[in-house]
């Protein structure tokens, strides 16, 4: 039930400034996924930026390009799924929050612009305060914060794929670049549809599994 309440709240507040920090977190996870894919394929990450207009860039050198390109959207969807599932239990929510805090601290030192640095500092403080309240008071909301970030990440990933790759076809998008290096006949829009379906399946699968775990 909480999954659907969070989704409804997000739908109502989608275009308000209240969700801007959470959208920027999703952009951060998108760019972090590119960076992780680059590292896993023996490339070098030269810098990560998150911009105030909800855009972002990851400068990489080397690695396997056709793995790095789709890792942004699909990796972001995977993070959303993992956070939703982690929210079903207090222990896993603590682990997710701890991992998230560690990632933010690491990225704080490699960030190349103040938007990303400010985002990292803001969420480090936000999650730290939430965790302290969780452990020392009756204000126990850590699980719900992790759930909210997970659903926000999943929904924004699906929306971003539709907006960037399908509805208005940005020619510098990851999908257009992927179409250039992949021998398959799909163009950027085709890859956008495929990635969008995969991201939507991640979201549906996460919500279904969360309901099963909590039932």
Coordinates of N, CA and C in Angstrom, one line a residue:
X1 N 0.8 -1.2 0.0 CA 0.0 0.0 0.0 C 0.9 1.3 0.0
X2 N 1.9 1.3 0.8 CA 2.8 2.4 0.9 C 3.4 2.7 -0.5
X3 N 3.7 1.7 -1.3 CA 4.3 1.9 -2.6 C 3.4 2.7 -3.4
X4 N 2.1 2.4 -3.4 CA 1.1 3.2 -4.2 C 0.9 4.6 -3.7
X5 N 0.9 4.7 -2.4 CA 0.8 6.0 -1.8 C 1.9 6.9 -2.2
X6 N 3.2 6.4 -2.1 CA 4.3 7.2 -2.6 C 4.2 7.5 -4.0
X7 N 3.8 6.6 -4.9 CA 3.7 6.9 -6.3 C 2.6 8.0 -6.5
X8 N 1.5 7.9 -5.8 CA 0.5 9.0 -5.9 C 1.0 10.3 -5.5
X9 N 1.7 10.4 -4.4 CA 2.3 11.6 -3.9 C 3.3 12.2 -4.9
X10 N 4.1 11.3 -5.5 CA 5.1 11.8 -6.5 C 4.4 12.3 -7.7
X11 N 3.3 11.7 -8.1 CA 2.5 12.2 -9.3 C 2.0 13.6 -9.1
X12 N 1.4 13.8 -7.8 CA 0.9 15.1 -7.5 C 2.0 16.2 -7.5
X13 N 3.1 15.9 -6.9 CA 4.2 16.8 -6.7 C 5.2 16.9 -7.8
X14 N 5.0 16.1 -8.8 CA 6.0 15.9 -9.9 C 6.7 17.2 -10.4
X15 N 5.9 18.2 -10.6 CA 6.5 19.4 -11.2 C 6.7 20.5 -10.2
X16 N 6.7 20.2 -8.9 CA 7.0 21.2 -7.9 C 8.4 21.2 -7.5
X17 N 8.9 22.3 -6.9 CA 10.3 22.4 -6.5 C 10.6 21.4 -5.3
X18 N 9.6 20.9 -4.6 CA 9.8 20.0 -3.5 C 10.6 18.8 -3.9
X19 N 10.3 18.3 -5.2 CA 10.9 17.1 -5.6 C 12.3 17.3 -6.3
X20 N 12.7 18.6 -6.5 CA 13.9 18.9 -7.2 C 15.1 18.1 -6.6
X21 N 15.3 18.2 -5.3 CA 16.5 17.4 -4.7 C 16.5 15.9 -5.0
X22 N 15.3 15.3 -5.0 CA 15.2 13.9 -5.2 C 15.4 13.6 -6.7
X23 N 15.0 14.5 -7.6 CA 15.3 14.3 -9.0 C 16.7 14.4 -9.3
X24 N 17.4 15.3 -8.6 CA 18.9 15.4 -8.7 C 19.6 14.2 -8.2
X25 N 19.0 13.6 -7.2 CA 19.6 12.3 -6.7 C 19.5 11.2 -7.7
X26 N 18.4 11.2 -8.4 CA 18.2 10.3 -9.5 C 19.2 10.5 -10.6
X27 N 19.5 11.8 -11.0 CA 20.5 12.1 -12.0 C 21.8 11.7 -11.5
X28 N 22.1 11.8 -10.2 CA 23.4 11.4 -9.6 C 23.5 9.9 -9.7
X29 N 22.5 9.1 -9.4 CA 22.6 7.7 -9.6 C 22.7 7.2 -11.0
X30 N 22.1 8.0 -11.9 CA 22.3 7.7 -13.4 C 23.7 7.9 -13.8
X31 N 24.3 9.0 -13.4 CA 25.7 9.3 -13.7 C 26.7 8.3 -13.0
X32 N 26.4 8.0 -11.8 CA 27.2 7.0 -11.0 C 27.2 5.6 -11.7
X33 N 26.0 5.3 -12.3 CA 25.9 4.0 -13.0 C 26.8 4.0 -14.2
X34 N 26.9 5.1 -14.9 CA 27.9 5.2 -16.0 C 29.3 5.0 -15.5
X35 N 29.6 5.6 -14.4 CA 30.9 5.6 -13.8 C 31.3 4.1 -13.4
X36 N 30.3 3.5 -12.7 CA 30.6 2.1 -12.3 C 30.8 1.2 -13.5
X37 N 30.0 1.3 -14.5 CA 30.1 0.5 -15.7 C 31.5 0.7 -16.4
X38 N 31.9 2.0 -16.4 CA 33.2 2.3 -16.9 C 34.3 1.6 -16.1
X39 N 34.3 1.7 -14.8 CA 35.3 1.1 -13.9 C 35.3 -0.5 -14.1
X40 N 34.1 -1.0 -14.2 CA 34.0 -2.5 -14.3 C 34.5 -3.0 -15.6
X41 N 34.6 -2.1 -16.6 CA 35.1 -2.5 -18.0 C 36.5 -2.0 -18.2
X42 N 37.2 -1.7 -17.1 CA 38.6 -1.3 -17.1 C 38.8 0.1 -17.7
X43 N 37.8 1.0 -17.6 CA 38.0 2.3 -18.1 C 38.4 3.3 -17.0
X44 N 38.5 4.5 -17.3 CA 38.8 5.6 -16.3 C 37.8 6.6 -16.2
X45 N 37.3 7.0 -15.0 CA 36.3 8.0 -14.8 C 37.1 9.3 -14.6
X46 N 36.9 10.3 -15.5 CA 37.6 11.5 -15.4 C 36.8 12.6 -14.6
X47 N 35.5 12.5 -14.5 CA 34.8 13.4 -13.8 C 33.3 13.2 -13.8
X48 N 32.5 13.6 -12.8 CA 31.1 13.5 -12.8 C 30.5 14.9 -12.5
X49 N 29.4 15.2 -13.2 CA 28.7 16.5 -12.9 C 27.2 16.2 -12.9
X50 N 26.5 16.9 -12.0 CA 25.1 17.0 -12.0 C 24.7 18.5 -12.0
X51 N 23.8 18.8 -13.0 CA 23.4 20.2 -13.2 C 22.1 20.5 -12.6
X52 N 21.9 21.8 -12.3 CA 20.6 22.2 -11.7 C 19.4 22.1 -12.6
X53 N 19.6 21.9 -13.9 CA 18.5 21.7 -14.8 C 18.1 20.2 -14.9
X54 N 18.6 19.4 -14.0 CA 18.3 18.0 -13.9 C 19.0 17.2 -15.0
X55 N 20.1 17.8 -15.5 CA 21.0 17.1 -16.5 C 22.3 16.7 -15.8
X56 N 23.1 15.9 -16.5 CA 24.3 15.5 -15.9 C 25.3 14.9 -16.9
X57 N 26.6 14.9 -16.6 CA 27.6 14.3 -17.5 C 28.6 13.5 -16.7
X58 N 29.1 12.4 -17.4 CA 30.1 11.6 -16.8 C 31.2 11.5 -17.9
X59 N 32.4 12.0 -17.6 CA 33.5 11.9 -18.5 C 34.3 10.6 -18.3
X60 N 34.4 9.8 -19.3 CA 35.1 8.5 -19.2 C 36.1 8.4 -20.3
X61 N 37.1 7.5 -20.0 CA 38.1 7.2 -21.0 C 38.3 5.7 -21.0
X62 N 38.2 5.1 -22.1 CA 38.4 3.7 -22.2 C 37.1 2.9 -21.7
X63 N 37.3 1.7 -21.4 CA 36.1 0.9 -21.0 C 35.4 0.4 -22.3
X64 N 34.3 -0.3 -22.1 CA 33.5 -0.9 -23.2 C 32.3 0.1 -23.3
X65 N 32.3 0.8 -24.4 CA 31.3 1.9 -24.6 C 29.9 1.4 -24.7
X66 N 29.7 0.3 -25.3 CA 28.3 -0.2 -25.5 C 27.7 -0.8 -24.2
X67 N 28.6 -0.9 -23.2 CA 28.1 -1.3 -21.8 C 27.9 0.0 -21.0
X68 N 28.8 0.9 -21.1 CA 28.8 2.2 -20.4 C 27.5 3.0 -20.7
X69 N 27.1 3.1 -22.0 CA 26.0 3.9 -22.4 C 24.7 3.5 -21.8
X70 N 24.2 2.3 -21.9 CA 22.9 2.0 -21.4 C 22.9 1.9 -19.8
X71 N 24.1 1.8 -19.2 CA 24.2 1.7 -17.8 C 23.6 2.8 -17.0
X72 N 23.5 4.0 -17.6 CA 22.9 5.1 -16.9 C 21.5 4.9 -16.6
X73 N 20.6 4.7 -17.6 CA 19.2 4.5 -17.4 C 18.9 3.2 -16.8
X74 N 19.5 2.1 -17.2 CA 19.2 0.8 -16.7 C 19.7 0.7 -15.2
X75 N 20.9 1.2 -15.0 CA 21.5 1.2 -13.7 C 20.7 2.0 -12.7
X76 N 20.2 3.1 -13.1 CA 19.3 3.9 -12.3 C 18.0 3.2 -11.9
X77 N 17.5 2.5 -12.9 CA 16.3 1.7 -12.6 C 16.6 0.6 -11.6
X78 N 17.8 -0.1 -11.8 CA 18.2 -1.1 -10.9 C 18.3 -0.6 -9.4
X79 N 19.0 0.6 -9.3 CA 19.1 1.2 -8.0 C 17.7 1.4 -7.3
X80 N 16.8 1.9 -8.1 CA 15.5 2.1 -7.6 C 14.8 0.9 -7.1
X81 N 15.0 -0.2 -7.9 CA 14.4 -1.5 -7.5 C 15.1 -2.0 -6.2
X82 N 16.4 -1.9 -6.1 CA 17.1 -2.3 -4.8 C 16.7 -1.5 -3.6
X83 N 16.5 -0.2 -3.8 CA 16.1 0.6 -2.7 C 14.6 0.3 -2.2
X84 N 13.8 0.0 -3.2 CA 12.4 -0.3 -2.8 C 12.4 -1.6 -2.0
X85 N 13.2 -2.6 -2.5 CA 13.2 -3.9 -1.8 C 13.9 -3.7 -0.4
X86 N 14.9 -2.9 -0.3 CA 15.6 -2.6 1.0 C 14.7 -2.0 2.0
X87 N 13.7 -1.2 1.5 CA 12.8 -0.5 2.4 C 11.8 -1.5 3.2
X88 N 11.8 -2.7 2.8 CA 10.8 -3.7 3.4 C 11.3 -4.1 4.7
X89 N 12.5 -3.9 5.1 CA 13.0 -4.3 6.4 C 13.9 -3.3 7.0
X90 N 13.9 -3.1 8.3 CA 14.7 -2.0 8.9 C 16.2 -2.3 8.7
X91 N 16.6 -3.5 8.9 CA 18.0 -3.8 8.7 C 18.5 -3.5 7.3
X92 N 17.8 -4.0 6.3 CA 18.2 -3.7 4.9 C 18.1 -2.2 4.6
X93 N 17.2 -1.5 5.2 CA 17.0 -0.1 5.0 C 18.3 0.6 5.6
X94 N 18.8 0.2 6.8 CA 20.0 0.7 7.4 C 21.2 0.5 6.5
X95 N 21.3 -0.8 5.9 CA 22.4 -1.1 5.0 C 22.3 -0.2 3.8
X96 N 21.1 0.0 3.2 CA 21.0 0.8 2.0 C 21.4 2.3 2.3
X97 N 20.9 2.8 3.5 CA 21.2 4.1 3.8 C 22.7 4.3 4.1
X98 N 23.4 3.3 4.7 CA 24.8 3.3 4.9 C 25.6 3.3 3.6
X99 N 25.2 2.5 2.7 CA 25.8 2.4 1.4 C 25.7 3.7 0.6
X100 N 24.5 4.3 0.7 CA 24.1 5.5 0.0 C 25.0 6.7 0.6
X101 N 25.1 6.7 1.9 CA 26.0 7.7 2.6 C 27.4 7.6 2.1
X102 N 27.9 6.3 2.1 CA 29.3 6.1 1.7 C 29.5 6.6 0.2
X103 N 28.6 6.3 -0.7 CA 28.7 6.7 -2.1 C 28.7 8.2 -2.2
X104 N 27.8 8.9 -1.4 CA 27.8 10.3 -1.4 C 29.1 11.0 -1.0
X105 N 29.7 10.4 0.1 CA 31.0 10.9 0.6 C 32.1 10.7 -0.4
X106 N 32.1 9.6 -1.1 CA 33.1 9.3 -2.1 C 33.0 10.3 -3.3
X107 N 31.7 10.4 -3.8 CA 31.5 11.3 -4.9 C 31.7 12.8 -4.5
X108 N 31.6 13.2 -3.3 CA 31.8 14.5 -2.8 C 33.2 14.9 -3.2
X109 N 34.2 14.0 -3.2 CA 35.6 14.3 -3.4 C 36.0 14.2 -4.9
X110 N 35.1 13.7 -5.7 CA 35.4 13.6 -7.2 C 34.5 14.5 -8.0
X111 N 33.5 15.1 -7.3 CA 32.5 16.0 -8.0 C 33.2 17.1 -8.7
X112 N 32.8 17.5 -9.9 CA 33.4 18.6 -10.6 C 32.6 19.9 -10.6
X113 N 31.5 19.9 -10.0 CA 30.7 21.2 -9.9 C 30.0 21.3 -8.6
X114 N 29.6 22.5 -8.2 CA 29.1 22.7 -6.9 C 27.6 22.3 -6.7
X115 N 26.9 22.1 -7.8 CA 25.6 21.5 -7.8 C 25.7 20.1 -7.2
X116 N 26.6 19.3 -7.7 CA 26.8 17.9 -7.2 C 27.3 17.9 -5.8
X117 N 28.3 18.8 -5.5 CA 28.8 18.8 -4.2 C 27.8 19.2 -3.2
X118 N 27.0 20.2 -3.5 CA 25.9 20.7 -2.6 C 24.9 19.6 -2.4
X119 N 24.5 18.8 -3.5 CA 23.6 17.7 -3.4 C 24.1 16.7 -2.4
X120 N 25.4 16.3 -2.6 CA 26.0 15.3 -1.7 C 26.0 15.8 -0.2
X121 N 26.4 17.0 0.0 CA 26.4 17.5 1.4 C 25.0 17.5 2.0
X122 N 24.0 18.0 1.2 CA 22.6 18.1 1.6 C 22.1 16.7 2.0
X123 N 22.3 15.7 1.1 CA 21.7 14.4 1.4 C 22.5 13.7 2.5
X124 N 23.8 13.9 2.6 CA 24.5 13.4 3.8 C 23.9 13.8 5.1
X125 N 23.7 15.1 5.2 CA 23.0 15.7 6.4 C 21.6 15.2 6.5
X126 N 20.8 15.1 5.5 CA 19.5 14.7 5.5 C 19.4 13.2 6.0
X127 N 20.2 12.3 5.4 CA 20.1 10.9 5.8 C 20.7 10.7 7.2
X128 N 21.8 11.5 7.5 CA 22.3 11.4 8.8 C 21.4 11.8 9.9
X129 N 20.6 12.9 9.7 CA 19.6 13.3 10.7 C 18.5 12.3 10.8
X130 N 18.1 11.8 9.6 CA 17.0 10.8 9.6 C 17.4 9.6 10.4
X131 N 18.6 9.1 10.2 CA 19.1 7.9 10.9 C 19.2 8.2 12.4
X132 N 19.7 9.3 12.8 CA 19.8 9.6 14.2 C 18.4 9.6 14.9
X133 N 17.4 10.3 14.2 CA 16.1 10.3 14.7 C 15.5 8.9 14.8
X134 N 15.9 8.0 13.8 CA 15.4 6.6 13.8 C 15.9 5.9 15.0
X135 N 17.1 6.1 15.4 CA 17.7 5.4 16.5 C 17.5 5.9 17.9
X136 N 17.1 7.2 18.0 CA 17.1 7.9 19.3 C 15.7 8.3 19.7
X137 N 14.7 8.3 18.7 CA 13.4 8.8 19.0 C 12.3 7.8 18.5
X138 N 11.1 8.2 18.6 CA 10.0 7.4 18.0 C 9.7 7.8 16.6
X139 N 10.5 8.8 16.1 CA 10.3 9.3 14.7 C 11.0 8.3 13.7
X140 N 10.4 7.2 13.5 CA 11.0 6.1 12.7 C 10.6 6.1 11.3
X141 N 11.4 6.9 10.5 CA 11.0 7.1 9.1 C 12.1 6.6 8.1
X142 N 13.2 6.0 8.6 CA 14.3 5.7 7.7 C 13.8 4.8 6.5
X143 N 13.0 3.8 6.9 CA 12.5 2.9 5.8 C 11.7 3.6 4.8
X144 N 10.9 4.6 5.2 CA 10.0 5.3 4.3 C 10.8 6.3 3.4
X145 N 11.9 6.8 4.0 CA 12.7 7.7 3.1 C 13.4 6.8 2.0
X146 N 13.9 5.7 2.4 CA 14.5 4.8 1.4 C 13.5 4.3 0.4
X147 N 12.3 4.0 0.8 CA 11.2 3.7 -0.1 C 10.9 4.8 -1.1
X148 N 10.8 6.0 -0.5 CA 10.5 7.2 -1.3 C 11.5 7.4 -2.4
X149 N 12.8 7.4 -2.0 CA 13.9 7.6 -2.9 C 13.9 6.5 -4.0
X150 N 13.6 5.2 -3.6 CA 13.6 4.2 -4.6 C 12.5 4.3 -5.6
X151 N 11.3 4.6 -5.2 CA 10.2 4.8 -6.1 C 10.4 6.1 -7.0
X152 N 10.9 7.1 -6.3 CA 11.2 8.3 -7.1 C 12.2 8.0 -8.2
X153 N 13.3 7.3 -7.8 CA 14.3 6.9 -8.8 C 13.8 6.1 -9.9
X154 N 12.9 5.1 -9.6 CA 12.3 4.3 -10.7 C 11.4 5.1 -11.6
X155 N 10.5 5.9 -11.0 CA 9.6 6.6 -11.8 C 10.3 7.7 -12.7
X156 N 11.3 8.4 -12.1 CA 12.0 9.4 -12.9 C 12.8 8.8 -14.0
X157 N 13.4 7.6 -13.7 CA 14.1 6.9 -14.8 C 13.3 6.6 -16.0
X158 N 12.1 6.0 -15.7 CA 11.1 5.7 -16.8 C 10.7 7.0 -17.5
X159 N 10.4 8.0 -16.8 CA 10.0 9.3 -17.4 C 11.1 9.9 -18.2
X160 N 12.3 9.9 -17.7 CA 13.5 10.4 -18.3 C 13.7 9.7 -19.7
X161 N 13.6 8.4 -19.7 CA 13.8 7.7 -20.9 C 12.8 8.1 -21.9
X162 N 11.5 8.2 -21.5 CA 10.4 8.7 -22.4 C 10.7 10.1 -22.9
X163 N 11.1 11.0 -22.0 CA 11.2 12.4 -22.4 C 12.4 12.6 -23.3
X164 N 13.6 11.9 -23.0 CA 14.8 12.2 -23.7 C 14.9 11.3 -25.0
X165 N 14.4 10.1 -24.9 CA 14.7 9.2 -26.0 C 13.5 8.9 -26.9
X166 N 12.3 9.1 -26.5 CA 11.1 8.7 -27.3 C 10.3 10.0 -27.7
X167 N 9.9 10.8 -26.8 CA 9.0 11.9 -27.1 C 9.6 13.0 -27.9
X168 N 10.9 13.3 -27.6 CA 11.5 14.5 -28.3 C 12.9 14.1 -28.8
X169 N 13.4 12.9 -28.8 CA 14.6 12.4 -29.4 C 15.7 13.4 -29.4
X170 N 16.4 13.4 -28.3 CA 17.6 14.2 -28.1 C 18.8 13.5 -28.8
X171 N 19.4 14.2 -29.8 CA 20.3 13.5 -30.7 C 21.7 13.3 -30.0
X172 N 21.9 13.9 -28.9 CA 23.1 13.6 -28.1 C 22.9 12.7 -27.0
X173 N 21.7 12.0 -27.0 CA 21.4 11.1 -25.9 C 22.2 9.8 -25.9
X174 N 22.1 9.1 -24.8 CA 22.8 7.8 -24.7 C 22.3 6.8 -25.7
X175 N 21.0 6.8 -26.0 CA 20.4 5.9 -26.9 C 20.9 6.2 -28.4
X176 N 21.0 7.4 -28.8 CA 21.5 7.8 -30.1 C 23.0 7.4 -30.3
X177 N 23.8 7.6 -29.2 CA 25.2 7.2 -29.3 C 25.3 5.7 -29.3
X178 N 24.4 5.0 -28.5 CA 24.4 3.5 -28.5 C 24.1 3.0 -29.9
X179 N 23.1 3.6 -30.6 CA 22.7 3.2 -31.9 C 23.8 3.3 -32.9
X180 N 24.7 4.2 -32.7 CA 25.9 4.4 -33.6 C 26.9 3.3 -33.4
X181 N 27.1 2.8 -32.2 CA 28.1 1.8 -31.9 C 27.6 0.4 -31.9
X182 N 26.3 0.2 -31.8 CA 25.7 -1.1 -31.8 C 25.3 -1.6 -33.2
X183 N 25.7 -2.8 -33.6 CA 25.4 -3.2 -35.0 C 24.0 -3.6 -35.2
X184 N 23.1 -3.6 -34.2 CA 21.7 -3.9 -34.3 C 21.0 -2.8 -35.1
X185 N 19.9 -3.2 -35.8 CA 19.2 -2.2 -36.7 C 18.4 -1.1 -36.0
X186 N 18.3 -1.2 -34.6 CA 17.5 -0.2 -33.9 C 18.1 1.2 -34.0
X187 N 17.3 2.2 -34.1 CA 17.8 3.6 -34.0 C 17.7 4.0 -32.5
X188 N 17.9 5.3 -32.2 CA 17.9 5.8 -30.9 C 16.5 5.6 -30.2
X189 N 15.4 5.9 -31.0 CA 14.1 5.8 -30.5 C 13.8 4.3 -30.1
X190 N 14.2 3.4 -31.0 CA 14.0 2.0 -30.7 C 14.7 1.5 -29.4
X191 N 15.9 2.0 -29.2 CA 16.6 1.6 -28.0 C 16.0 2.3 -26.8
X192 N 15.4 3.5 -27.0 CA 14.7 4.2 -26.0 C 13.5 3.4 -25.5
X193 N 12.8 2.8 -26.5 CA 11.6 2.0 -26.1 C 12.0 0.8 -25.4
X194 N 13.1 0.1 -25.9 CA 13.6 -1.1 -25.2 C 14.0 -0.8 -23.8
X195 N 14.8 0.2 -23.6 CA 15.3 0.6 -22.3 C 14.1 1.0 -21.4
X196 N 13.1 1.7 -21.9 CA 12.0 2.1 -21.2 C 11.2 0.9 -20.7
X197 N 11.0 -0.1 -21.5 CA 10.3 -1.3 -21.1 C 11.0 -2.0 -20.0
X198 N 12.3 -2.1 -20.1 CA 13.1 -2.8 -19.1 C 13.0 -2.0 -17.8
X199 N 13.1 -0.7 -17.8 CA 13.0 0.1 -16.6 C 11.6 0.0 -16.0
X200 N 10.6 -0.1 -16.8 CA 9.2 -0.2 -16.3 C 9.1 -1.6 -15.6
X201 N 9.7 -2.6 -16.2 CA 9.6 -4.0 -15.6 C 10.3 -4.0 -14.3
X202 N 11.5 -3.3 -14.2 CA 12.2 -3.2 -12.9 C 11.3 -2.6 -11.8
X203 N 10.5 -1.5 -12.2 CA 9.6 -0.9 -11.3 C 8.5 -1.8 -10.8
X204 N 7.8 -2.4 -11.8 CA 6.7 -3.3 -11.5 C 7.2 -4.5 -10.7
X205 N 8.4 -5.1 -11.0 CA 8.9 -6.2 -10.3 C 9.3 -5.9 -8.9
X206 N 9.8 -4.7 -8.7 CA 10.2 -4.2 -7.3 C 9.0 -4.0 -6.5
X207 N 7.9 -3.4 -7.0 CA 6.7 -3.2 -6.2 C 6.0 -4.5 -5.9
X208 N 6.0 -5.4 -6.9 CA 5.4 -6.7 -6.6 C 6.1 -7.5 -5.5
X209 N 7.5 -7.6 -5.6 CA 8.3 -8.3 -4.7 C 8.1 -7.7 -3.3
X210 N 8.1 -6.3 -3.2 CA 7.9 -5.6 -1.9 C 6.6 -6.0 -1.3
X211 N 5.5 -6.1 -2.1 CA 4.2 -6.5 -1.6 C 4.3 -8.0 -1.1
X212 N 5.0 -8.8 -1.8 CA 5.1 -10.2 -1.4 C 5.8 -10.3 -0.1
X213 N 6.9 -9.6 0.0 CA 7.8 -9.7 1.2 C 7.0 -9.2 2.5
X214 N 6.2 -8.1 2.3 CA 5.5 -7.5 3.4 C 4.1 -8.2 3.7
X215 N 3.7 -9.1 2.8 CA 2.4 -9.8 3.1 C 2.5 -10.9 4.1

